[in-house]
Structure formats: structure tokens, C-alpha cells
């Protein structure tokens, strides 16, 4: 039945757009997490204590996302440059 096929095609196209939107946001997690860490480091260097909180949140995000190698790089940086 042609009307049923058209409804199915429209539904698939709509779902495809939703998935595309979700994936585009998901692909920014790396950049957003790096930005969070670097912003935190900048604030820490300016003497703002909440910078450390941002840096540790970024480390937690890397861990949640399962990116232990990246987390290790940033933990290494944190250990060298942040004395708490």
C-alpha cells in the first residue's frame, strides 16, 4: 500500500535526522572535555580554585567514556603542574 510506504519512509527519514543530531553532539565530547580541562588549567594558573574542579571533572569524563589513554596523559599533566 503506497500511503503506508510513504509514512514508513517519512518515519525513517525523521528518525535518521534525530540519530544524526545525536551523533553530531556525541562527536564533540572529546573537544568539549579537552576544552573543559584547558579552561580549568587556565583558571588554576590565574589563581582560581574552581579551575581544579573543572580539570578533575574532565578527568572523570575521560574515565566514564573509557578513554584511559587520554585520561593518563591528562593525569600526567595534572600531576606535574597542579600541587594540591
JSON list of C-alpha atoms in Angstrom, two decimals, residues 2-83:
[
{"chain": "A", "resi": 2, "resn": "UNK", "atom": "CA", "xyz": [1.62, 3.25, -1.18]},
{"chain": "A", "resi": 3, "resn": "UNK", "atom": "CA", "xyz": [0.37, 5.51, 1.68]},
{"chain": "A", "resi": 4, "resn": "UNK", "atom": "CA", "xyz": [1.81, 3.08, 4.25]},
{"chain": "A", "resi": 5, "resn": "UNK", "atom": "CA", "xyz": [5.14, 3.02, 2.44]},
{"chain": "A", "resi": 6, "resn": "UNK", "atom": "CA", "xyz": [5.24, 6.84, 2.36]},
{"chain": "A", "resi": 7, "resn": "UNK", "atom": "CA", "xyz": [4.54, 7.02, 6.09]},
{"chain": "A", "resi": 8, "resn": "UNK", "atom": "CA", "xyz": [7.30, 4.48, 6.73]},
{"chain": "A", "resi": 9, "resn": "UNK", "atom": "CA", "xyz": [9.76, 6.41, 4.59]},
{"chain": "A", "resi": 10, "resn": "UNK", "atom": "CA", "xyz": [8.92, 9.67, 6.36]},
{"chain": "A", "resi": 11, "resn": "UNK", "atom": "CA", "xyz": [9.33, 7.95, 9.73]},
{"chain": "A", "resi": 12, "resn": "UNK", "atom": "CA", "xyz": [12.72, 6.52, 8.75]},
{"chain": "A", "resi": 13, "resn": "UNK", "atom": "CA", "xyz": [13.88, 9.91, 7.50]},
{"chain": "A", "resi": 14, "resn": "UNK", "atom": "CA", "xyz": [12.74, 11.60, 10.72]},
{"chain": "A", "resi": 15, "resn": "UNK", "atom": "CA", "xyz": [14.49, 9.01, 12.88]},
{"chain": "A", "resi": 16, "resn": "UNK", "atom": "CA", "xyz": [17.59, 9.33, 10.72]},
{"chain": "A", "resi": 17, "resn": "UNK", "atom": "CA", "xyz": [17.69, 13.08, 11.38]},
{"chain": "A", "resi": 18, "resn": "UNK", "atom": "CA", "xyz": [17.33, 12.52, 15.12]},
{"chain": "A", "resi": 19, "resn": "UNK", "atom": "CA", "xyz": [20.17, 9.99, 15.11]},
{"chain": "A", "resi": 20, "resn": "UNK", "atom": "CA", "xyz": [22.32, 12.35, 13.04]},
{"chain": "A", "resi": 21, "resn": "UNK", "atom": "CA", "xyz": [21.72, 15.15, 15.57]},
{"chain": "A", "resi": 22, "resn": "UNK", "atom": "CA", "xyz": [22.56, 12.87, 18.50]},
{"chain": "A", "resi": 23, "resn": "UNK", "atom": "CA", "xyz": [25.76, 11.66, 16.86]},
{"chain": "A", "resi": 24, "resn": "UNK", "atom": "CA", "xyz": [26.91, 15.14, 15.97]},
{"chain": "A", "resi": 25, "resn": "UNK", "atom": "CA", "xyz": [26.64, 16.13, 19.63]},
{"chain": "A", "resi": 26, "resn": "UNK", "atom": "CA", "xyz": [28.37, 12.94, 20.73]},
{"chain": "A", "resi": 27, "resn": "UNK", "atom": "CA", "xyz": [31.32, 13.56, 18.44]},
{"chain": "A", "resi": 28, "resn": "UNK", "atom": "CA", "xyz": [32.05, 16.79, 20.30]},
{"chain": "A", "resi": 29, "resn": "UNK", "atom": "CA", "xyz": [32.69, 15.08, 23.65]},
{"chain": "A", "resi": 30, "resn": "UNK", "atom": "CA", "xyz": [36.43, 14.92, 23.07]},
{"chain": "A", "resi": 31, "resn": "UNK", "atom": "CA", "xyz": [36.70, 18.59, 22.15]},
{"chain": "A", "resi": 32, "resn": "UNK", "atom": "CA", "xyz": [34.39, 19.67, 24.97]},
{"chain": "A", "resi": 33, "resn": "UNK", "atom": "CA", "xyz": [36.32, 17.62, 27.53]},
{"chain": "A", "resi": 34, "resn": "UNK", "atom": "CA", "xyz": [39.69, 18.94, 26.38]},
{"chain": "A", "resi": 35, "resn": "UNK", "atom": "CA", "xyz": [38.27, 22.47, 26.46]},
{"chain": "A", "resi": 36, "resn": "UNK", "atom": "CA", "xyz": [36.95, 21.88, 30.00]},
{"chain": "A", "resi": 37, "resn": "UNK", "atom": "CA", "xyz": [40.37, 20.69, 31.15]},
{"chain": "A", "resi": 38, "resn": "UNK", "atom": "CA", "xyz": [42.30, 23.52, 29.49]},
{"chain": "A", "resi": 39, "resn": "UNK", "atom": "CA", "xyz": [39.84, 26.12, 30.77]},
{"chain": "A", "resi": 40, "resn": "UNK", "atom": "CA", "xyz": [40.26, 24.69, 34.24]},
{"chain": "A", "resi": 41, "resn": "UNK", "atom": "CA", "xyz": [44.05, 24.80, 33.92]},
{"chain": "A", "resi": 42, "resn": "UNK", "atom": "CA", "xyz": [43.94, 28.40, 32.72]},
{"chain": "A", "resi": 43, "resn": "UNK", "atom": "CA", "xyz": [41.72, 29.36, 35.68]},
{"chain": "A", "resi": 44, "resn": "UNK", "atom": "CA", "xyz": [44.00, 27.46, 38.06]},
{"chain": "A", "resi": 45, "resn": "UNK", "atom": "CA", "xyz": [47.01, 29.36, 36.70]},
{"chain": "A", "resi": 46, "resn": "UNK", "atom": "CA", "xyz": [45.11, 32.60, 37.32]},
{"chain": "A", "resi": 47, "resn": "UNK", "atom": "CA", "xyz": [44.65, 31.57, 40.98]},
{"chain": "A", "resi": 48, "resn": "UNK", "atom": "CA", "xyz": [41.02, 30.45, 40.79]},
{"chain": "A", "resi": 49, "resn": "UNK", "atom": "CA", "xyz": [40.44, 27.30, 42.83]},
{"chain": "A", "resi": 50, "resn": "UNK", "atom": "CA", "xyz": [37.44, 26.17, 40.76]},
{"chain": "A", "resi": 51, "resn": "UNK", "atom": "CA", "xyz": [39.86, 25.53, 37.92]},
{"chain": "A", "resi": 52, "resn": "UNK", "atom": "CA", "xyz": [40.98, 22.36, 39.69]},
{"chain": "A", "resi": 53, "resn": "UNK", "atom": "CA", "xyz": [37.36, 21.23, 39.85]},
{"chain": "A", "resi": 54, "resn": "UNK", "atom": "CA", "xyz": [36.98, 21.64, 36.09]},
{"chain": "A", "resi": 55, "resn": "UNK", "atom": "CA", "xyz": [40.18, 19.72, 35.48]},
{"chain": "A", "resi": 56, "resn": "UNK", "atom": "CA", "xyz": [39.10, 16.82, 37.69]},
{"chain": "A", "resi": 57, "resn": "UNK", "atom": "CA", "xyz": [35.67, 16.77, 36.03]},
{"chain": "A", "resi": 58, "resn": "UNK", "atom": "CA", "xyz": [37.39, 16.41, 32.67]},
{"chain": "A", "resi": 59, "resn": "UNK", "atom": "CA", "xyz": [39.44, 13.51, 34.02]},
{"chain": "A", "resi": 60, "resn": "UNK", "atom": "CA", "xyz": [36.23, 11.86, 35.25]},
{"chain": "A", "resi": 61, "resn": "UNK", "atom": "CA", "xyz": [34.62, 12.30, 31.83]},
{"chain": "A", "resi": 62, "resn": "UNK", "atom": "CA", "xyz": [37.58, 10.62, 30.12]},
{"chain": "A", "resi": 63, "resn": "UNK", "atom": "CA", "xyz": [37.20, 7.75, 32.56]},
{"chain": "A", "resi": 64, "resn": "UNK", "atom": "CA", "xyz": [33.43, 7.46, 32.02]},
{"chain": "A", "resi": 65, "resn": "UNK", "atom": "CA", "xyz": [33.95, 7.44, 28.26]},
{"chain": "A", "resi": 66, "resn": "UNK", "atom": "CA", "xyz": [36.50, 4.67, 28.70]},
{"chain": "A", "resi": 67, "resn": "UNK", "atom": "CA", "xyz": [39.38, 6.65, 27.24]},
{"chain": "A", "resi": 68, "resn": "UNK", "atom": "CA", "xyz": [42.03, 5.60, 29.74]},
{"chain": "A", "resi": 69, "resn": "UNK", "atom": "CA", "xyz": [44.98, 6.52, 27.49]},
{"chain": "A", "resi": 70, "resn": "UNK", "atom": "CA", "xyz": [43.83, 10.13, 27.15]},
{"chain": "A", "resi": 71, "resn": "UNK", "atom": "CA", "xyz": [42.97, 10.23, 30.83]},
{"chain": "A", "resi": 72, "resn": "UNK", "atom": "CA", "xyz": [46.51, 9.05, 31.55]},
{"chain": "A", "resi": 73, "resn": "UNK", "atom": "CA", "xyz": [48.01, 11.90, 29.52]},
{"chain": "A", "resi": 74, "resn": "UNK", "atom": "CA", "xyz": [45.95, 14.49, 31.35]},
{"chain": "A", "resi": 75, "resn": "UNK", "atom": "CA", "xyz": [46.59, 12.90, 34.76]},
{"chain": "A", "resi": 76, "resn": "UNK", "atom": "CA", "xyz": [50.29, 13.12, 33.97]},
{"chain": "A", "resi": 77, "resn": "UNK", "atom": "CA", "xyz": [49.90, 16.83, 33.16]},
{"chain": "A", "resi": 78, "resn": "UNK", "atom": "CA", "xyz": [47.80, 17.39, 36.27]},
{"chain": "A", "resi": 79, "resn": "UNK", "atom": "CA", "xyz": [50.36, 15.64, 38.49]},
{"chain": "A", "resi": 80, "resn": "UNK", "atom": "CA", "xyz": [53.23, 17.70, 37.09]},
{"chain": "A", "resi": 81, "resn": "UNK", "atom": "CA", "xyz": [51.56, 21.10, 37.18]},
{"chain": "A", "resi": 82, "resn": "UNK", "atom": "CA", "xyz": [48.97, 21.09, 39.97]},
{"chain": "A", "resi": 83, "resn": "UNK", "atom": "CA", "xyz": [50.22, 20.96, 43.53]}
]
